[in-house]
XYZ file of C-alpha atoms in Angstrom:
160
model
C 55.867 72.140 78.510
C 58.984 72.655 80.543
C 59.272 75.167 83.378
C 62.550 76.580 82.062
C 63.449 77.593 78.520
C 66.933 77.836 77.071
C 67.380 81.429 75.931
C 71.063 81.921 75.232
C 74.646 80.952 75.873
C 77.411 82.711 77.762
C 80.186 82.866 75.184
C 82.797 85.000 76.905
C 83.640 87.561 79.523
C 83.363 91.288 78.865
C 85.712 93.718 80.528
C 87.411 93.153 83.877
C 84.520 93.562 86.323
C 82.756 90.224 85.919
C 80.422 90.962 83.014
C 79.617 88.203 80.530
C 78.620 88.233 76.858
C 75.456 86.237 76.172
C 74.430 85.234 72.647
C 70.616 85.320 72.844
C 68.419 82.573 71.411
C 65.388 84.819 71.192
C 63.729 87.132 68.705
C 65.898 89.960 69.978
C 68.585 90.594 72.585
C 66.256 93.176 74.152
C 63.899 90.333 75.144
C 66.608 88.796 77.317
C 67.352 92.153 78.962
C 63.813 92.210 80.431
C 64.615 89.558 83.043
C 65.935 90.299 86.521
C 66.615 86.611 87.184
C 68.237 84.160 84.796
C 69.052 80.519 85.470
C 72.402 78.826 84.921
C 72.961 75.143 85.757
C 69.533 75.069 87.419
C 70.384 77.866 89.835
C 68.868 81.343 89.937
C 71.234 84.207 89.202
C 70.117 87.759 89.888
C 70.954 90.177 87.079
C 72.575 93.370 88.378
C 72.649 94.967 84.943
C 72.205 94.081 81.289
C 72.455 95.888 77.994
C 72.541 95.130 74.294
C 75.930 95.345 72.613
C 76.492 94.349 68.957
C 73.583 91.887 68.905
C 74.581 90.218 72.170
C 73.658 90.891 75.779
C 76.272 92.103 78.225
C 75.130 91.004 81.672
C 76.449 91.288 85.188
C 75.246 88.833 87.808
C 75.206 89.520 91.536
C 78.228 87.872 93.148
C 80.159 87.696 89.877
C 82.556 90.625 90.145
C 85.813 89.331 88.713
C 86.966 88.047 85.357
C 87.785 84.707 86.983
C 84.241 84.231 88.281
C 82.804 85.308 84.923
C 85.145 82.912 83.072
C 83.685 80.021 85.095
C 80.341 80.723 83.387
C 81.732 80.605 79.846
C 79.951 78.026 77.676
C 76.958 77.718 80.020
C 73.378 77.842 78.765
C 71.190 80.609 80.161
C 67.533 79.879 80.882
C 64.422 81.824 81.809
C 61.456 80.621 83.817
C 58.504 80.244 81.435
C 56.149 81.950 83.893
C 58.404 85.053 83.976
C 57.983 85.654 80.240
C 55.016 87.649 79.025
C 54.354 87.011 75.341
C 51.944 88.966 73.158
C 48.618 87.285 72.368
C 49.066 84.619 69.706
C 52.836 84.339 70.241
C 54.630 81.193 71.355
C 58.072 79.890 72.205
C 59.866 78.049 69.420
C 60.681 75.285 71.909
C 56.930 74.600 72.128
C 56.485 73.957 68.413
C 59.555 71.801 67.720
C 58.278 68.245 67.345
C 54.703 69.195 66.420
C 53.043 67.333 63.570
C 52.900 69.305 60.326
C 49.740 68.733 58.276
C 48.512 70.094 54.952
C 45.214 71.885 54.357
C 43.414 68.543 54.044
C 44.830 67.317 57.369
C 47.329 64.869 55.846
C 50.426 64.447 58.013
C 53.559 65.653 56.215
C 56.040 65.082 59.032
C 57.198 66.842 62.174
C 58.744 70.245 62.725
C 62.402 69.353 63.185
C 64.024 72.781 63.354
C 63.414 76.505 62.937
C 66.052 78.366 60.947
C 66.538 82.115 61.085
C 68.809 82.812 58.116
C 67.546 86.374 57.810
C 64.608 88.366 59.104
C 62.241 85.531 58.181
C 62.173 82.176 59.923
C 62.041 78.925 57.966
C 60.475 75.717 59.298
C 62.352 72.491 58.549
C 59.898 69.594 58.294
C 61.098 65.983 58.446
C 58.815 63.324 56.976
C 59.267 60.929 54.072
C 61.678 63.595 52.935
C 62.908 66.825 54.482
C 61.667 70.169 53.211
C 61.536 73.819 54.260
C 58.576 76.168 54.552
C 58.870 79.937 55.046
C 57.196 80.865 58.340
C 54.849 83.457 56.837
C 51.027 83.636 56.955
C 50.746 82.636 53.261
C 52.116 79.179 54.159
C 51.604 78.745 57.925
C 47.823 78.622 58.275
C 47.430 77.526 61.887
C 49.618 76.698 64.862
C 47.785 74.680 67.521
C 50.189 73.799 70.308
C 47.494 72.186 72.458
C 46.272 70.162 69.467
C 49.842 69.201 68.602
C 49.955 70.376 64.980
C 50.864 73.095 62.509
C 48.665 73.392 59.426
C 50.476 74.562 56.293
C 49.733 75.425 52.676
C 52.294 73.713 50.516
C 54.414 75.688 48.110
C 53.879 74.939 44.420
C 56.183 72.124 43.373
C 56.971 70.943 46.891
């Protein structure tokens, strides 16, 4: 597991005082607002303020107080330090499950988790094996996620 996790991208400036708009790659933009330090290009950046605005995060970093300085951050990936994030019991980062083996109830390998889609409120796991297929990430189909063991156990959908 990596020390830093990608959690969003700076897509533009906001206003004229050095704020940036961050599109979060997390369950919610509020999650990203919890952090007082974010990392850009491997360097720590202290967050002076952050708030949710139209599904994005508007953030101001210490030392970034002009549009020009904020514009220099446009397109950069924002990271958090894994140890700074406190997840509820049984939760995990999506980055930790990408690449895990996907097995059926009998333990037969079906492929690997290639991608997690979030087309709506419900995530969908994309599994790549002999062929590619999708599984809704709900308890009826996702039976067990064992990151340490390196697998996700699933119940296949009828006709899959």
